[in-house]
Every structure is written in structure tokens, then in C-alpha cells.
PDB file of C-alpha atoms in Angstrom:
ATOM      1  CA  UNK A   1       0.000   0.000   0.000  1.00 33.00           C
ATOM      2  CA  UNK A   2       1.359   3.411  -0.960  1.00 34.00           C
ATOM      3  CA  UNK A   3       1.850   5.632   2.047  1.00 41.00           C
ATOM      4  CA  UNK A   4      -0.308   8.346   0.518  1.00 56.00           C
ATOM      5  CA  UNK A   5      -3.323   6.083  -0.095  1.00 79.00           C
ATOM      6  CA  UNK A   6      -6.195   7.195   2.187  1.00 89.00           C
ATOM      7  CA  UNK A   7      -7.556   4.305   4.248  1.00 92.00           C
ATOM      8  CA  UNK A   8     -11.340   3.908   4.489  1.00 96.00           C
ATOM      9  CA  UNK A   9     -13.271   1.463   6.654  1.00 97.00           C
ATOM     10  CA  UNK A  10     -16.750   0.546   5.442  1.00 98.00           C
ATOM     11  CA  UNK A  11     -19.018  -0.639   8.268  1.00 98.00           C
ATOM     12  CA  UNK A  12     -22.007  -2.084   6.433  1.00 97.00           C
ATOM     13  CA  UNK A  13     -23.928  -5.360   6.782  1.00 96.00           C
ATOM     14  CA  UNK A  14     -25.219  -5.451   3.177  1.00 96.00           C
ATOM     15  CA  UNK A  15     -22.663  -7.442   1.080  1.00 96.00           C
ATOM     16  CA  UNK A  16     -23.603  -5.909  -2.323  1.00 96.00           C
ATOM     17  CA  UNK A  17     -23.181  -2.378  -0.980  1.00 96.00           C
ATOM     18  CA  UNK A  18     -19.852  -3.316   0.623  1.00 96.00           C
ATOM     19  CA  UNK A  19     -18.623  -4.802  -2.664  1.00 96.00           C
ATOM     20  CA  UNK A  20     -19.769  -1.739  -4.599  1.00 97.00           C
ATOM     21  CA  UNK A  21     -18.032   0.635  -2.207  1.00 97.00           C
ATOM     22  CA  UNK A  22     -14.841  -1.446  -2.095  1.00 96.00           C
ATOM     23  CA  UNK A  23     -14.615  -1.636  -5.884  1.00 96.00           C
ATOM     24  CA  UNK A  24     -15.579   1.977  -6.534  1.00 96.00           C
ATOM     25  CA  UNK A  25     -13.339   3.491  -3.860  1.00 96.00           C
ATOM     26  CA  UNK A  26     -10.390   1.291  -4.826  1.00 95.00           C
ATOM     27  CA  UNK A  27     -10.504   2.672  -8.370  1.00 95.00           C
ATOM     28  CA  UNK A  28     -10.253   6.177  -6.843  1.00 94.00           C
ATOM     29  CA  UNK A  29      -7.042   5.395  -4.966  1.00 91.00           C
ATOM     30  CA  UNK A  30      -8.477   4.443  -1.569  1.00 94.00           C
ATOM     31  CA  UNK A  31      -7.477   1.400   0.456  1.00 93.00           C
ATOM     32  CA  UNK A  32     -10.684  -0.156   1.765  1.00 96.00           C
ATOM     33  CA  UNK A  33     -11.286  -2.445   4.731  1.00 96.00           C
ATOM     34  CA  UNK A  34     -14.703  -3.855   5.569  1.00 96.00           C
ATOM     35  CA  UNK A  35     -16.747  -4.785   8.621  1.00 97.00           C
ATOM     36  CA  UNK A  36     -20.234  -6.309   8.635  1.00 96.00           C
ATOM     37  CA  UNK A  37     -21.081  -5.443  12.251  1.00 97.00           C
ATOM     38  CA  UNK A  38     -20.687  -2.565  14.661  1.00 96.00           C
ATOM     39  CA  UNK A  39     -18.326  -4.382  17.028  1.00 96.00           C
ATOM     40  CA  UNK A  40     -16.101  -5.516  14.171  1.00 96.00           C
ATOM     41  CA  UNK A  41     -16.121  -1.996  12.762  1.00 96.00           C
ATOM     42  CA  UNK A  42     -14.932  -0.520  16.065  1.00 95.00           C
ATOM     43  CA  UNK A  43     -12.123  -3.106  16.191  1.00 94.00           C
ATOM     44  CA  UNK A  44     -11.114  -2.367  12.587  1.00 94.00           C
ATOM     45  CA  UNK A  45     -11.103   1.369  13.279  1.00 93.00           C
ATOM     46  CA  UNK A  46      -8.774   0.784  16.226  1.00 89.00           C
ATOM     47  CA  UNK A  47      -6.427  -1.537  14.342  1.00 90.00           C
ATOM     48  CA  UNK A  48      -6.293   0.105  10.907  1.00 87.00           C
ATOM     49  CA  UNK A  49      -6.144   3.742  12.059  1.00 86.00           C
ATOM     50  CA  UNK A  50      -8.166   4.834   8.987  1.00 91.00           C
ATOM     51  CA  UNK A  51      -8.458   8.268   7.476  1.00 89.00           C
ATOM     52  CA  UNK A  52     -12.250   7.951   7.268  1.00 95.00           C
ATOM     53  CA  UNK A  53     -15.149   5.666   8.215  1.00 97.00           C
ATOM     54  CA  UNK A  54     -18.292   5.062   6.159  1.00 98.00           C
ATOM     55  CA  UNK A  55     -20.980   3.788   8.508  1.00 98.00           C
ATOM     56  CA  UNK A  56     -24.449   2.287   8.113  1.00 97.00           C
ATOM     57  CA  UNK A  57     -26.750   2.933  11.076  1.00 96.00           C
ATOM     58  CA  UNK A  58     -28.837  -0.247  10.750  1.00 93.00           C
ATOM     59  CA  UNK A  59     -26.309  -2.856  11.848  1.00 96.00           C
ATOM     60  CA  UNK A  60     -27.224  -6.354  13.090  1.00 95.00           C
ATOM     61  CA  UNK A  61     -25.514  -6.181  16.488  1.00 96.00           C
ATOM     62  CA  UNK A  62     -25.733  -2.532  17.583  1.00 95.00           C
ATOM     63  CA  UNK A  63     -27.066   0.817  16.506  1.00 95.00           C
ATOM     64  CA  UNK A  64     -24.747   2.880  14.336  1.00 96.00           C
ATOM     65  CA  UNK A  65     -25.115   5.859  16.678  1.00 96.00           C
ATOM     66  CA  UNK A  66     -23.472   3.758  19.396  1.00 97.00           C
ATOM     67  CA  UNK A  67     -20.635   2.964  16.981  1.00 97.00           C
ATOM     68  CA  UNK A  68     -20.113   6.694  16.450  1.00 97.00           C
ATOM     69  CA  UNK A  69     -20.002   7.300  20.201  1.00 95.00           C
ATOM     70  CA  UNK A  70     -17.529   4.435  20.698  1.00 95.00           C
ATOM     71  CA  UNK A  71     -15.154   5.775  18.040  1.00 94.00           C
ATOM     72  CA  UNK A  72     -15.496   9.333  19.316  1.00 93.00           C
ATOM     73  CA  UNK A  73     -14.183   8.260  22.720  1.00 91.00           C
ATOM     74  CA  UNK A  74     -10.699   7.992  21.225  1.00 88.00           C
ATOM     75  CA  UNK A  75     -10.695   9.492  17.724  1.00 88.00           C
ATOM     76  CA  UNK A  76     -11.852  12.534  15.740  1.00 86.00           C
ATOM     77  CA  UNK A  77     -11.475  10.778  12.377  1.00 90.00           C
ATOM     78  CA  UNK A  78     -14.185  11.733   9.840  1.00 92.00           C
ATOM     79  CA  UNK A  79     -17.320   9.560   9.915  1.00 96.00           C
ATOM     80  CA  UNK A  80     -19.793   9.659   7.034  1.00 96.00           C
ATOM     81  CA  UNK A  81     -23.183   8.029   7.577  1.00 97.00           C
ATOM     82  CA  UNK A  82     -24.624   6.065   4.665  1.00 95.00           C
ATOM     83  CA  UNK A  83     -28.067   4.926   5.756  1.00 94.00           C
ATOM     84  CA  UNK A  84     -31.627   4.225   4.659  1.00 93.00           C
ATOM     85  CA  UNK A  85     -32.825   6.152   7.726  1.00 90.00           C
ATOM     86  CA  UNK A  86     -34.005   9.458   6.346  1.00 87.00           C
ATOM     87  CA  UNK A  87     -35.907  11.288   9.079  1.00 92.00           C
ATOM     88  CA  UNK A  88     -34.543  14.626  10.253  1.00 91.00           C
ATOM     89  CA  UNK A  89     -34.342  13.437  13.866  1.00 93.00           C
ATOM     90  CA  UNK A  90     -32.317  10.366  12.916  1.00 94.00           C
ATOM     91  CA  UNK A  91     -29.877  12.576  11.033  1.00 94.00           C
ATOM     92  CA  UNK A  92     -29.659  14.955  13.983  1.00 94.00           C
ATOM     93  CA  UNK A  93     -29.027  12.078  16.417  1.00 95.00           C
ATOM     94  CA  UNK A  94     -26.155  10.781  14.285  1.00 95.00           C
ATOM     95  CA  UNK A  95     -24.608  14.218  13.780  1.00 95.00           C
ATOM     96  CA  UNK A  96     -24.983  15.124  17.460  1.00 93.00           C
ATOM     97  CA  UNK A  97     -23.237  11.856  18.338  1.00 94.00           C
ATOM     98  CA  UNK A  98     -20.238  12.978  16.297  1.00 93.00           C
ATOM     99  CA  UNK A  99     -20.796  12.058  12.643  1.00 95.00           C
ATOM    100  CA  UNK A 100     -19.379  14.531  10.127  1.00 92.00           C
ATOM    101  CA  UNK A 101     -21.843  14.007   7.300  1.00 93.00           C
ATOM    102  CA  UNK A 102     -24.963  12.051   6.342  1.00 94.00           C
ATOM    103  CA  UNK A 103     -25.971  10.542   3.016  1.00 94.00           C
ATOM    104  CA  UNK A 104     -29.288   8.755   2.521  1.00 93.00           C
ATOM    105  CA  UNK A 105     -29.634   5.535   0.524  1.00 92.00           C
ATOM    106  CA  UNK A 106     -30.039   5.214  -2.404  1.00 91.00           C
ATOM    107  CA  UNK A 107     -27.022   7.381  -3.114  1.00 91.00           C
ATOM    108  CA  UNK A 108     -24.891   8.487  -6.030  1.00 93.00           C
ATOM    109  CA  UNK A 109     -21.236   7.508  -5.875  1.00 95.00           C
ATOM    110  CA  UNK A 110     -20.181  10.886  -7.258  1.00 95.00           C
ATOM    111  CA  UNK A 111     -21.835  12.689  -4.365  1.00 93.00           C
ATOM    112  CA  UNK A 112     -20.356  10.259  -1.831  1.00 95.00           C
ATOM    113  CA  UNK A 113     -16.899  10.793  -3.299  1.00 95.00           C
ATOM    114  CA  UNK A 114     -17.312  14.568  -3.057  1.00 91.00           C
ATOM    115  CA  UNK A 115     -18.393  14.270   0.589  1.00 90.00           C
ATOM    116  CA  UNK A 116     -15.384  12.037   1.316  1.00 93.00           C
ATOM    117  CA  UNK A 117     -12.974  14.560  -0.169  1.00 89.00           C
ATOM    118  CA  UNK A 118     -14.506  17.379   1.858  1.00 84.00           C
ATOM    119  CA  UNK A 119     -14.364  15.296   5.055  1.00 85.00           C
ATOM    120  CA  UNK A 120     -10.705  14.455   4.458  1.00 85.00           C
ATOM    121  CA  UNK A 121      -9.883  18.111   3.884  1.00 76.00           C
ATOM    122  CA  UNK A 122     -11.743  19.014   7.061  1.00 67.00           C
ATOM    123  CA  UNK A 123      -9.659  16.505   9.041  1.00 64.00           C
ATOM    124  CA  UNK A 124      -6.479  18.307   7.949  1.00 54.00           C
ATOM    125  CA  UNK A 125      -7.603  21.933   7.937  1.00 56.00           C
ATOM    126  CA  UNK A 126      -7.898  22.574  11.709  1.00 54.00           C
ATOM    127  CA  UNK A 127      -4.152  22.083  12.191  1.00 52.00           C
ATOM    128  CA  UNK A 128      -3.355  24.257   9.167  1.00 56.00           C
ATOM    129  CA  UNK A 129      -5.841  26.843  10.395  1.00 60.00           C
ATOM    130  CA  UNK A 130      -4.182  27.074  13.819  1.00 55.00           C
ATOM    131  CA  UNK A 131      -0.806  27.630  12.150  1.00 65.00           C
ATOM    132  CA  UNK A 132      -1.774  30.126   9.450  1.00 69.00           C
ATOM    133  CA  UNK A 133      -4.885  31.762  10.889  1.00 79.00           C
ATOM    134  CA  UNK A 134      -6.150  32.120   7.317  1.00 85.00           C
ATOM    135  CA  UNK A 135      -9.315  30.688   5.813  1.00 87.00           C
ATOM    136  CA  UNK A 136     -10.559  31.188   2.270  1.00 86.00           C
ATOM    137  CA  UNK A 137     -13.374  29.767   0.164  1.00 84.00           C
ATOM    138  CA  UNK A 138     -14.697  31.281  -3.068  1.00 82.00           C
ATOM    139  CA  UNK A 139     -14.394  35.063  -2.580  1.00 89.00           C
ATOM    140  CA  UNK A 140     -14.559  34.905   1.232  1.00 92.00           C
ATOM    141  CA  UNK A 141     -11.353  35.388   3.237  1.00 91.00           C
ATOM    142  CA  UNK A 142     -11.027  35.378   7.011  1.00 91.00           C
ATOM    143  CA  UNK A 143      -7.924  36.174   9.031  1.00 89.00           C
ATOM    144  CA  UNK A 144      -8.653  34.566  12.378  1.00 84.00           C
ATOM    145  CA  UNK A 145      -5.614  36.103  14.075  1.00 83.00           C
ATOM    146  CA  UNK A 146      -6.628  39.653  13.189  1.00 85.00           C
ATOM    147  CA  UNK A 147     -10.379  38.996  13.098  1.00 88.00           C
ATOM    148  CA  UNK A 148     -10.638  40.468   9.604  1.00 92.00           C
ATOM    149  CA  UNK A 149     -13.376  39.256   7.246  1.00 94.00           C
ATOM    150  CA  UNK A 150     -13.378  40.259   3.593  1.00 94.00           C
ATOM    151  CA  UNK A 151     -15.338  39.619   0.408  1.00 93.00           C
ATOM    152  CA  UNK A 152     -13.471  40.276  -2.839  1.00 92.00           C
ATOM    153  CA  UNK A 153     -10.755  41.888  -0.673  1.00 91.00           C
ATOM    154  CA  UNK A 154     -13.258  44.386   0.754  1.00 94.00           C
ATOM    155  CA  UNK A 155     -13.407  44.275   4.557  1.00 94.00           C
ATOM    156  CA  UNK A 156     -16.828  43.370   5.996  1.00 94.00           C
ATOM    157  CA  UNK A 157     -17.879  44.450   9.467  1.00 94.00           C
ATOM    158  CA  UNK A 158     -19.467  41.721  11.587  1.00 93.00           C
ATOM    159  CA  UNK A 159     -20.947  41.989  15.047  1.00 93.00           C
ATOM    160  CA  UNK A 160     -19.276  39.830  17.741  1.00 89.00           C
ATOM    161  CA  UNK A 161     -21.997  37.155  17.535  1.00 91.00           C
ATOM    162  CA  UNK A 162     -21.979  37.128  13.731  1.00 94.00           C
ATOM    163  CA  UNK A 163     -18.195  36.676  13.810  1.00 93.00           C
ATOM    164  CA  UNK A 164     -18.420  33.920  16.421  1.00 91.00           C
ATOM    165  CA  UNK A 165     -21.017  32.105  14.309  1.00 95.00           C
ATOM    166  CA  UNK A 166     -18.781  32.359  11.243  1.00 95.00           C
ATOM    167  CA  UNK A 167     -15.705  31.063  13.092  1.00 91.00           C
ATOM    168  CA  UNK A 168     -17.614  28.033  14.402  1.00 91.00           C
ATOM    169  CA  UNK A 169     -18.581  27.196  10.821  1.00 93.00           C
ATOM    170  CA  UNK A 170     -15.013  27.784   9.610  1.00 89.00           C
ATOM    171  CA  UNK A 171     -13.507  25.498  12.235  1.00 85.00           C
ATOM    172  CA  UNK A 172     -15.925  22.803  11.055  1.00 87.00           C
ATOM    173  CA  UNK A 173     -15.733  23.686   7.348  1.00 85.00           C
ATOM    174  CA  UNK A 174     -17.367  21.068   5.154  1.00 84.00           C
ATOM    175  CA  UNK A 175     -19.028  19.380   8.099  1.00 87.00           C
ATOM    176  CA  UNK A 176     -22.765  19.411   8.799  1.00 90.00           C
ATOM    177  CA  UNK A 177     -23.435  21.012  12.185  1.00 93.00           C
ATOM    178  CA  UNK A 178     -26.816  20.614  13.832  1.00 93.00           C
ATOM    179  CA  UNK A 179     -28.656  23.652  15.129  1.00 92.00           C
ATOM    180  CA  UNK A 180     -28.074  22.451  18.691  1.00 90.00           C
ATOM    181  CA  UNK A 181     -24.321  22.106  18.136  1.00 91.00           C
ATOM    182  CA  UNK A 182     -24.044  25.632  16.752  1.00 93.00           C
ATOM    183  CA  UNK A 183     -26.248  27.168  19.439  1.00 91.00           C
ATOM    184  CA  UNK A 184     -24.149  25.527  22.155  1.00 87.00           C
ATOM    185  CA  UNK A 185     -20.879  26.767  20.630  1.00 88.00           C
ATOM    186  CA  UNK A 186     -22.040  30.322  19.892  1.00 88.00           C
ATOM    187  CA  UNK A 187     -24.504  31.118  22.690  1.00 87.00           C
ATOM    188  CA  UNK A 188     -23.905  28.400  25.298  1.00 82.00           C
ATOM    189  CA  UNK A 189     -25.697  25.256  26.551  1.00 77.00           C
ATOM    190  CA  UNK A 190     -28.714  27.110  27.922  1.00 77.00           C
ATOM    191  CA  UNK A 191     -29.622  28.361  24.417  1.00 74.00           C
ATOM    192  CA  UNK A 192     -29.812  25.015  22.630  1.00 71.00           C
ATOM    193  CA  UNK A 193     -33.576  25.245  22.173  1.00 76.00           C
ATOM    194  CA  UNK A 194     -33.500  28.807  20.797  1.00 80.00           C
ATOM    195  CA  UNK A 195     -33.281  27.931  17.103  1.00 85.00           C
ATOM    196  CA  UNK A 196     -34.808  31.293  16.103  1.00 89.00           C
ATOM    197  CA  UNK A 197     -31.614  33.045  17.314  1.00 87.00           C
ATOM    198  CA  UNK A 198     -29.613  30.979  14.860  1.00 93.00           C
ATOM    199  CA  UNK A 199     -31.979  31.596  11.944  1.00 93.00           C
ATOM    200  CA  UNK A 200     -31.844  35.365  12.526  1.00 95.00           C
ATOM    201  CA  UNK A 201     -28.059  35.537  12.727  1.00 95.00           C
ATOM    202  CA  UNK A 202     -27.529  33.166   9.816  1.00 96.00           C
ATOM    203  CA  UNK A 203     -29.787  35.397   7.721  1.00 96.00           C
ATOM    204  CA  UNK A 204     -27.760  38.449   8.779  1.00 96.00           C
ATOM    205  CA  UNK A 205     -24.507  36.686   7.930  1.00 96.00           C
ATOM    206  CA  UNK A 206     -25.773  35.752   4.475  1.00 96.00           C
ATOM    207  CA  UNK A 207     -26.880  39.326   3.849  1.00 96.00           C
ATOM    208  CA  UNK A 208     -23.331  40.479   4.491  1.00 95.00           C
ATOM    209  CA  UNK A 209     -21.356  37.663   2.860  1.00 96.00           C
ATOM    210  CA  UNK A 210     -23.408  36.115   0.067  1.00 95.00           C
ATOM    211  CA  UNK A 211     -23.869  37.729  -3.360  1.00 93.00           C
ATOM    212  CA  UNK A 212     -27.441  36.383  -3.364  1.00 95.00           C
ATOM    213  CA  UNK A 213     -28.587  35.617   0.211  1.00 94.00           C
ATOM    214  CA  UNK A 214     -31.644  33.757  -1.119  1.00 94.00           C
ATOM    215  CA  UNK A 215     -29.366  31.341  -2.979  1.00 94.00           C
ATOM    216  CA  UNK A 216     -26.270  31.048  -0.798  1.00 94.00           C
ATOM    217  CA  UNK A 217     -23.101  29.614  -2.301  1.00 92.00           C
ATOM    218  CA  UNK A 218     -21.208  28.685   0.862  1.00 92.00           C
ATOM    219  CA  UNK A 219     -23.417  29.246   3.943  1.00 95.00           C
ATOM    220  CA  UNK A 220     -25.632  26.271   3.211  1.00 94.00           C
ATOM    221  CA  UNK A 221     -28.752  24.993   4.989  1.00 94.00           C
ATOM    222  CA  UNK A 222     -29.140  21.274   5.655  1.00 90.00           C
ATOM    223  CA  UNK A 223     -32.939  21.202   5.757  1.00 87.00           C
ATOM    224  CA  UNK A 224     -34.342  20.438   9.194  1.00 85.00           C
ATOM    225  CA  UNK A 225     -30.882  19.574  10.525  1.00 92.00           C
ATOM    226  CA  UNK A 226     -28.521  22.541  10.585  1.00 93.00           C
ATOM    227  CA  UNK A 227     -25.889  24.257   8.480  1.00 95.00           C
ATOM    228  CA  UNK A 228     -22.687  23.615   6.553  1.00 93.00           C
ATOM    229  CA  UNK A 229     -19.927  25.931   5.366  1.00 92.00           C
ATOM    230  CA  UNK A 230     -19.082  24.742   1.868  1.00 88.00           C
ATOM    231  CA  UNK A 231     -15.398  24.507   0.962  1.00 79.00           C
TER     232      UNK A 231
END
């Protein structure tokens, strides 16, 4: 195995889906290991030290949310959910447990591959961010050391809460954050039920940063779940 090959563990009890993912990801330069149960997946994640985990929630021996929690006790590696469960609450439960992204079956491999690339970039960016203090996507630039936000090199004034909201999204760039996660980070634990605060400030942020706030390019809504900063 080439040192640069990203390692992916697929935790999925459906053999055809496992075969499809193994074959498709291998052709894209990934090294793939498989597990058909939650317990085996946790063991594989500990042994293989993967770059990313693809996880089904409906496993035969344990719920996928419990697999997420088990992995999160010792690792921050990206976890992408690939599940037939499609309700908003099920997505929220998985994301709140520590998943980075959620894709509903049936899925397109192209979209999965794009989500994987974003998740892998996100796993590297926090360290780079702490060293450089610079973040950029599209025409948005943020200097976290100097607290300067600019669009097309024109400085944009943000209120303290608007800036805090933006930095939370930046530090989790590419990752879906639930409303509760953002509220806790920006306003504190006692505000986790005040979703209207978040909607108001997200609208204000889009007005200042997006060319067309009604059709945002990088401050994206994950319907019924939360928000994602596209990178």
C-alpha cells in the first residue's frame, strides 16, 4: 500500500453495498477495509487507524449511533453516515453523536466521493488553520488572528456574535453542524432550544457575505438539521 493512499473502513452489513463501495473506492485510490457489524467496525477502526469511516446505522448487532459514540471516545477521524434512515431526527441524532456528514440511501457515488474529499480536507484543515490563521473559500477570506473578514478583498464588518457564528462554521468547514451544536458553541448550553436566534443571525450573515442571500453559495442549509460551510 502506498503511504499516501487514504484508508477507508466501510461498516455495512449489506454485502452488495460493501462490494460496490470497495470496488468503486479502490478505483479512486483508496485502500478499503470492511466490517459487517458494529463491534467488528470498532475493532477495525482501532487496528487500521483509517483516514475515514463510512458507517451504516442499521447494523445487526448494535445501533450505528453507538458505533459513532464508541469511536469518538478515542478518535476525531471523519465519519460519514450512509443509511436508509431518512428522518430529520435520525440525522440529527447521528450528527450530534459525532458524525461529520450524512448521506441517505439510495445514493450516487459521485456525491459520496465529493463528501469524502470534503471530510478528508476538514480533518487536515484545523491544524493548518491554527498555524496560518487564514481561511478562504470562493471570494470569502477570514484572518482569524486579526479577526478580519473580507469579500473580494473588501473588509466586511461583523458583530461579535456574527463573527463567532462564522468562526464556528469555519472550524468545522465542510461538516454538517446541527442547530443544537451551533447554538451551544455560539450562545452556550442554555440556548440550545433557541433555534430562532440561529436563523436570525444566519440570515444576517448571508446578507453580508453572500452575493445572493436567497441562494447562498457557501453558507448552506441542511434542511431540518442545521448548516454547513461549503469549501
